[in-house]
PDB file of C-alpha atoms and ligand atoms in Angstrom:
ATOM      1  CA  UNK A   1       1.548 -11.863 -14.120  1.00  0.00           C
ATOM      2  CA  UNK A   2       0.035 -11.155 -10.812  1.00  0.00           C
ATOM      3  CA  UNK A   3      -1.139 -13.879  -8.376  1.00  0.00           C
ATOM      4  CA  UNK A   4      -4.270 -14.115  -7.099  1.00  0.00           C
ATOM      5  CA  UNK A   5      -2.896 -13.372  -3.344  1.00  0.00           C
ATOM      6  CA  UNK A   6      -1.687  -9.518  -4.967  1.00  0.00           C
ATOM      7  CA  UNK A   7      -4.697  -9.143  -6.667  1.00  0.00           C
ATOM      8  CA  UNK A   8      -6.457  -6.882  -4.121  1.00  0.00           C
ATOM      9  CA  UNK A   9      -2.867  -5.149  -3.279  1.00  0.00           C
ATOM     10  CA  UNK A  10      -2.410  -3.704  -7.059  1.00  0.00           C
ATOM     11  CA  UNK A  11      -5.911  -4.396  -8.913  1.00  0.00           C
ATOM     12  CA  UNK A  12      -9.042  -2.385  -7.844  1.00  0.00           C
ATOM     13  CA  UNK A  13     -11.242  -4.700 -10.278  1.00  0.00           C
ATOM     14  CA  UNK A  14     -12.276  -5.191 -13.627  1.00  0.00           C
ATOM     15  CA  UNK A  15     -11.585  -3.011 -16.278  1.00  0.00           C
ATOM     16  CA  UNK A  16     -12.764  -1.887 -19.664  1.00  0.00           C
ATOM     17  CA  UNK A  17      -9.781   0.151 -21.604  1.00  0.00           C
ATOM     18  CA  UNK A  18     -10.817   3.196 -22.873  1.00  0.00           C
ATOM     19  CA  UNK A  19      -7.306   4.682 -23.005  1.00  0.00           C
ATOM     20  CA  UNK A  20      -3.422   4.352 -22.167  1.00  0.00           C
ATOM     21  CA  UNK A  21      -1.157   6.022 -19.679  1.00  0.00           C
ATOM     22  CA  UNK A  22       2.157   6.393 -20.155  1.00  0.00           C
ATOM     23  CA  UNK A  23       4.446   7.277 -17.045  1.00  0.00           C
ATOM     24  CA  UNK A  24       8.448   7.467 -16.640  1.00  0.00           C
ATOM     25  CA  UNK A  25       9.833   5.218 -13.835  1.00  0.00           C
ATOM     26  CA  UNK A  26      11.648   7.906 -11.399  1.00  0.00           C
ATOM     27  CA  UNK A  27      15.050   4.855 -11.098  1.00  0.00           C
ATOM     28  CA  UNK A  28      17.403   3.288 -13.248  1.00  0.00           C
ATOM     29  CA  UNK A  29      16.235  -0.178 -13.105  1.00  0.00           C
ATOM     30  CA  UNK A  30      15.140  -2.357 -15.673  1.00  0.00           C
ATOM     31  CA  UNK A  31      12.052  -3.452 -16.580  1.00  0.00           C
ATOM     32  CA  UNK A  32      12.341  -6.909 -14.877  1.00  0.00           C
ATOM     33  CA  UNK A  33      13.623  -4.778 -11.758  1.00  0.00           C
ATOM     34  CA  UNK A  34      10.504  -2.448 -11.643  1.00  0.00           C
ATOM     35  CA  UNK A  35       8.457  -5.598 -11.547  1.00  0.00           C
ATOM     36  CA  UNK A  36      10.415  -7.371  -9.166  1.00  0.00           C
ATOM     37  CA  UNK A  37       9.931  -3.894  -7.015  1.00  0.00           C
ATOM     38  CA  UNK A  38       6.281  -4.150  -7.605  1.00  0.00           C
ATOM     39  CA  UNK A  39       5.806  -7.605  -7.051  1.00  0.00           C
ATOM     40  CA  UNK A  40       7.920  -6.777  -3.569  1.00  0.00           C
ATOM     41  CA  UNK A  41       6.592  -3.526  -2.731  1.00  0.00           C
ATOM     42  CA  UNK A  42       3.903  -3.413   0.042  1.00  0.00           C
ATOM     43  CA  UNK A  43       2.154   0.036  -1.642  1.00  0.00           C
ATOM     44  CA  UNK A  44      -1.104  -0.010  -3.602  1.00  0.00           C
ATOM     45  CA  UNK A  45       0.940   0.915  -6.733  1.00  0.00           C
ATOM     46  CA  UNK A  46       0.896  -0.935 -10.019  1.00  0.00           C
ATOM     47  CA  UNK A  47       1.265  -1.034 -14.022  1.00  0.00           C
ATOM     48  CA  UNK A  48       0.330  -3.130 -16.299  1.00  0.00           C
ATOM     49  CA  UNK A  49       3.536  -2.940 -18.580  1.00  0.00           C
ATOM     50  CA  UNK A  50       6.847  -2.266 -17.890  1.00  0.00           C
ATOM     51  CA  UNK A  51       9.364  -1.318 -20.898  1.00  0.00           C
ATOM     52  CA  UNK A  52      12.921  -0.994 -21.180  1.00  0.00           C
ATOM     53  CA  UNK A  53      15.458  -0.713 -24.194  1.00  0.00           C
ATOM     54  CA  UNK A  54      15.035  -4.448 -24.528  1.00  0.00           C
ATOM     55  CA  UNK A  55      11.712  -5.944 -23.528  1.00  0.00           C
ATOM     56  CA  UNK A  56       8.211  -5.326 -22.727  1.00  0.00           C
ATOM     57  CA  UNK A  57       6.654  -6.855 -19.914  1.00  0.00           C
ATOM     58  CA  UNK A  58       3.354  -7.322 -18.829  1.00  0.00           C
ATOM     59  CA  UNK A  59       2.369  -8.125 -15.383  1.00  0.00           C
ATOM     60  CA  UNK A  60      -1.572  -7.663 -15.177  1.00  0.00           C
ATOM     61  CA  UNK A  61      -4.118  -9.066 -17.601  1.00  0.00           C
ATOM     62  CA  UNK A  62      -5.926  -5.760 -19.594  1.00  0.00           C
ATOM     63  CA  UNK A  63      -9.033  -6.071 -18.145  1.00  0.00           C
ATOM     64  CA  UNK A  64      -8.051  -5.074 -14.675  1.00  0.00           C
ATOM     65  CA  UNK A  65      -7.672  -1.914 -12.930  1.00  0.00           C
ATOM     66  CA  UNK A  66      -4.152  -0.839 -11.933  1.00  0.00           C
ATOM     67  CA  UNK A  67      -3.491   1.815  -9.581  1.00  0.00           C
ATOM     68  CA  UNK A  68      -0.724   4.372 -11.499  1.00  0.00           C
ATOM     69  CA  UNK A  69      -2.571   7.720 -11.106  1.00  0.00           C
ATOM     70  CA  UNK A  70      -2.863   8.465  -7.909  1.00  0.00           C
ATOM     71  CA  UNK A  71      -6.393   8.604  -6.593  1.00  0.00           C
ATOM     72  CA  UNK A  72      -7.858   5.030  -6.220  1.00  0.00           C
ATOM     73  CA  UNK A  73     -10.642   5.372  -8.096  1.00  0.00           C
ATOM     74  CA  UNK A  74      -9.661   8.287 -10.412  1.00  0.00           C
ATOM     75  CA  UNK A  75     -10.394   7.883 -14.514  1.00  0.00           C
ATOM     76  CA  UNK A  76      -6.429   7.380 -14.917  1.00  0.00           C
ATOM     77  CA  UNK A  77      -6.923   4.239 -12.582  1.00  0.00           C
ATOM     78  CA  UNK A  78     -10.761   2.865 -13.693  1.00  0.00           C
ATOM     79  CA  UNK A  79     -10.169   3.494 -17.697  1.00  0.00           C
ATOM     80  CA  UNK A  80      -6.619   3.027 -18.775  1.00  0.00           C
ATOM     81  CA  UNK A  81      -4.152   0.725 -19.543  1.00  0.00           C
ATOM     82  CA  UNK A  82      -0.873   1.485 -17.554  1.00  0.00           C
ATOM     83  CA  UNK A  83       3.296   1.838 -19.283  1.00  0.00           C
ATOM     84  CA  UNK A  84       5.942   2.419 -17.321  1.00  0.00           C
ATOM     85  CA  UNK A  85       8.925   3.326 -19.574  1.00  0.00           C
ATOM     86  CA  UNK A  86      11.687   2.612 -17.475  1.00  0.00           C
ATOM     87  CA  UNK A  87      13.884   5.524 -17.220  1.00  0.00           C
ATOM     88  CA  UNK A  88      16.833   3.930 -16.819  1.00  0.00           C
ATOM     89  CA  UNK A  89      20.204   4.749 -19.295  1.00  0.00           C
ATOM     90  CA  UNK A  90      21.321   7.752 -21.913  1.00  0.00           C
ATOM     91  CA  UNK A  91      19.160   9.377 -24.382  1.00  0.00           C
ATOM     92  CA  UNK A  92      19.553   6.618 -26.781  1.00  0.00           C
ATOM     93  CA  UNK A  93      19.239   3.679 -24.530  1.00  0.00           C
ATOM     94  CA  UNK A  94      15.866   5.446 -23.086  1.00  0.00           C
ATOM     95  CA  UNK A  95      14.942   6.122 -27.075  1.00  0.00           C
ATOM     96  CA  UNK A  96      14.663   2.287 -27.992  1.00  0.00           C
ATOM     97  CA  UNK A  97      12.472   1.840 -24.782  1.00  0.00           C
ATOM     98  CA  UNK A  98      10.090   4.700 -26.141  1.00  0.00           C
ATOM     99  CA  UNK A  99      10.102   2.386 -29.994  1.00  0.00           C
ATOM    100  CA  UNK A 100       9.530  -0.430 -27.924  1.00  0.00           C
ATOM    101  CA  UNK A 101       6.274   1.198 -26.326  1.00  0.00           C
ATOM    102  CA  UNK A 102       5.115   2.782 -29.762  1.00  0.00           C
ATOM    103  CA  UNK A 103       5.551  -0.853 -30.735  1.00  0.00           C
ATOM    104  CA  UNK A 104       3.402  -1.661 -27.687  1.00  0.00           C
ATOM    105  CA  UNK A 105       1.033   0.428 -28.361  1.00  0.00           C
ATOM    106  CA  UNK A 106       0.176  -0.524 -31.510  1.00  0.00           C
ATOM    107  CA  UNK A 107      -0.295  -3.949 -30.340  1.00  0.00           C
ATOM    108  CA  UNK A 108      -2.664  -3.021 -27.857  1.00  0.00           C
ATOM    109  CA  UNK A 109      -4.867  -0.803 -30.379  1.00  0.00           C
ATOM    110  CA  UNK A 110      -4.753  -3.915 -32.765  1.00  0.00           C
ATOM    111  CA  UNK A 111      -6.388  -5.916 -29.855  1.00  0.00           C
ATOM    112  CA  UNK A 112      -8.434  -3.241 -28.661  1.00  0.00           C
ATOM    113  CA  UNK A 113      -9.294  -0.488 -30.736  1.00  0.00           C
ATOM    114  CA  UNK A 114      -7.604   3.521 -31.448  1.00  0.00           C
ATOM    115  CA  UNK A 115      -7.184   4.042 -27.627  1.00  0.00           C
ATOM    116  CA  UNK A 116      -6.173   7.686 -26.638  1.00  0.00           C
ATOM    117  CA  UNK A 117      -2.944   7.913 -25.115  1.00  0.00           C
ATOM    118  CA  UNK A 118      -3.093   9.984 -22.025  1.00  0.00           C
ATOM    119  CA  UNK A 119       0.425  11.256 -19.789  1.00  0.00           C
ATOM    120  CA  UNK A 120      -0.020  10.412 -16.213  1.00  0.00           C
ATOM    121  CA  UNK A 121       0.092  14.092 -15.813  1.00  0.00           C
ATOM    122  CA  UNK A 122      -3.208  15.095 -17.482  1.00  0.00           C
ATOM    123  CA  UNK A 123      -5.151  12.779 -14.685  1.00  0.00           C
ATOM    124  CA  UNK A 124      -2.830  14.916 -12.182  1.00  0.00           C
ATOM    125  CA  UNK A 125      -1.504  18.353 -12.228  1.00  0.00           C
ATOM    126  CA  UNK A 126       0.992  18.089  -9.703  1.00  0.00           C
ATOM    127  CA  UNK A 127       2.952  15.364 -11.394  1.00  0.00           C
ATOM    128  CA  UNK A 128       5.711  15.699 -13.458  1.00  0.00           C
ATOM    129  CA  UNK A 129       5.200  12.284 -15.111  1.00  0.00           C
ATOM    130  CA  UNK A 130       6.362  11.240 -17.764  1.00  0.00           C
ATOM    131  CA  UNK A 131       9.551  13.299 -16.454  1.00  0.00           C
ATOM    132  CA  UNK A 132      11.897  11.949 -19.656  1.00  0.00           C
ATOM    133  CA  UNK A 133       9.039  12.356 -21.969  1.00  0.00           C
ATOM    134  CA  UNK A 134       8.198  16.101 -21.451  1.00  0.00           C
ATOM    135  CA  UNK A 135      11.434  16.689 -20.699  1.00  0.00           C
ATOM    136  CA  UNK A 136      12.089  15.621 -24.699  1.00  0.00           C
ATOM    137  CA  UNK A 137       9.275  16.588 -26.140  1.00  0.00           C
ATOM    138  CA  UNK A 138       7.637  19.390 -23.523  1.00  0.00           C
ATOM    139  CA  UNK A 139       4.144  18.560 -23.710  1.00  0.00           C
ATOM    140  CA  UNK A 140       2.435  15.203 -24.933  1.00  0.00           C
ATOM    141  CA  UNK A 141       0.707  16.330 -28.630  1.00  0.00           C
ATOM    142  CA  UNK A 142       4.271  16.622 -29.606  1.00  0.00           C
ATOM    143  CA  UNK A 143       5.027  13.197 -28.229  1.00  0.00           C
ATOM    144  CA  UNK A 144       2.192  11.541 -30.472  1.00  0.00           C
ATOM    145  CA  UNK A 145       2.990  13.934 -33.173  1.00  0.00           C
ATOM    146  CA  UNK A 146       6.540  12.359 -33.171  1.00  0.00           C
ATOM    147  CA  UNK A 147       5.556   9.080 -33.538  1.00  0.00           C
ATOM    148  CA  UNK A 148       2.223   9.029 -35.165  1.00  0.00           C
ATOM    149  CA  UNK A 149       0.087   7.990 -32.486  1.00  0.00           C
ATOM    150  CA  UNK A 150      -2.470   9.756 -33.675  1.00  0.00           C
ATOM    151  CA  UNK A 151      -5.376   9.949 -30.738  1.00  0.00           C
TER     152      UNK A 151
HETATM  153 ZN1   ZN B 201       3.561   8.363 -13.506  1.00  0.00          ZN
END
């Protein structure tokens, strides 16, 4: 988890989760890496999971903002809970990190309720995030239709 010294750097306040954004790491590092980066990284960017074929880590509580979606105070930012899939690996490597976030997910929406699941790119055009995702599946219904994450 975040310290209290990052807090301001990655958290623009408290949250309530009304959804969860799913984005595609743009390197091939793990998901300890990508946190590491974070945790090093001077930028106002943040998650609050990373997830790779192996693990799932979180590294801000739920009820805090992250900023993932550009705009600091956009809905992607205020309302939702932030995955980073790490897209590091082949196909299959990068598969088991997408059953480890379904796996995720479902854990979250026991704790918290049916949250929609939103791609970065419907909170901004101009992104082509999750890159692996709609790559695979082309747009995000068939993603959920996939692996019944019914919104
Ligand atoms: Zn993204």
């Amino acid at each position: 988890m975040i310290g209290e010294n990052k807090k301001l750097q990655f958290s623009g306040g408290t949250m309530t989760a009304l959804g969860i954004t799913i984005h595609n790491t743009n390197n091939q590092y793990s998901a300890e890496e990508n946190y590491q980066i974070m945790l090093n990284s001077s930028m106002s960017y943040s998650a609050h999971f990373f997830v790779d074929k192996d693990i799932a880590i979180q590294v801000m509580p739920l009820d805090v903002q992250a900023f993932h979606t550009g705009k600091a105070y956009d809905n992607g930012n205020k309302y939702t809970i932030a995955i980073e899939i790490c897209s590091k690996g082949n196909d299959e490597e990068f598969n088991k990190a997408v059953e480890n976030t379904v796996l995720l997910i479902q854990m979250i929406r026991n704790k918290l309720g049916n949250l929609p699941i939103y791609f970065h790119n419907d909170f901004d055009r101009t992104k082509y995030c999750p890159h692996r995702l709609l790559d695979q599946y082309q747009n995000k219904e068939n993603f959920i239709r996939r692996w019944n994450l019914v919104n």
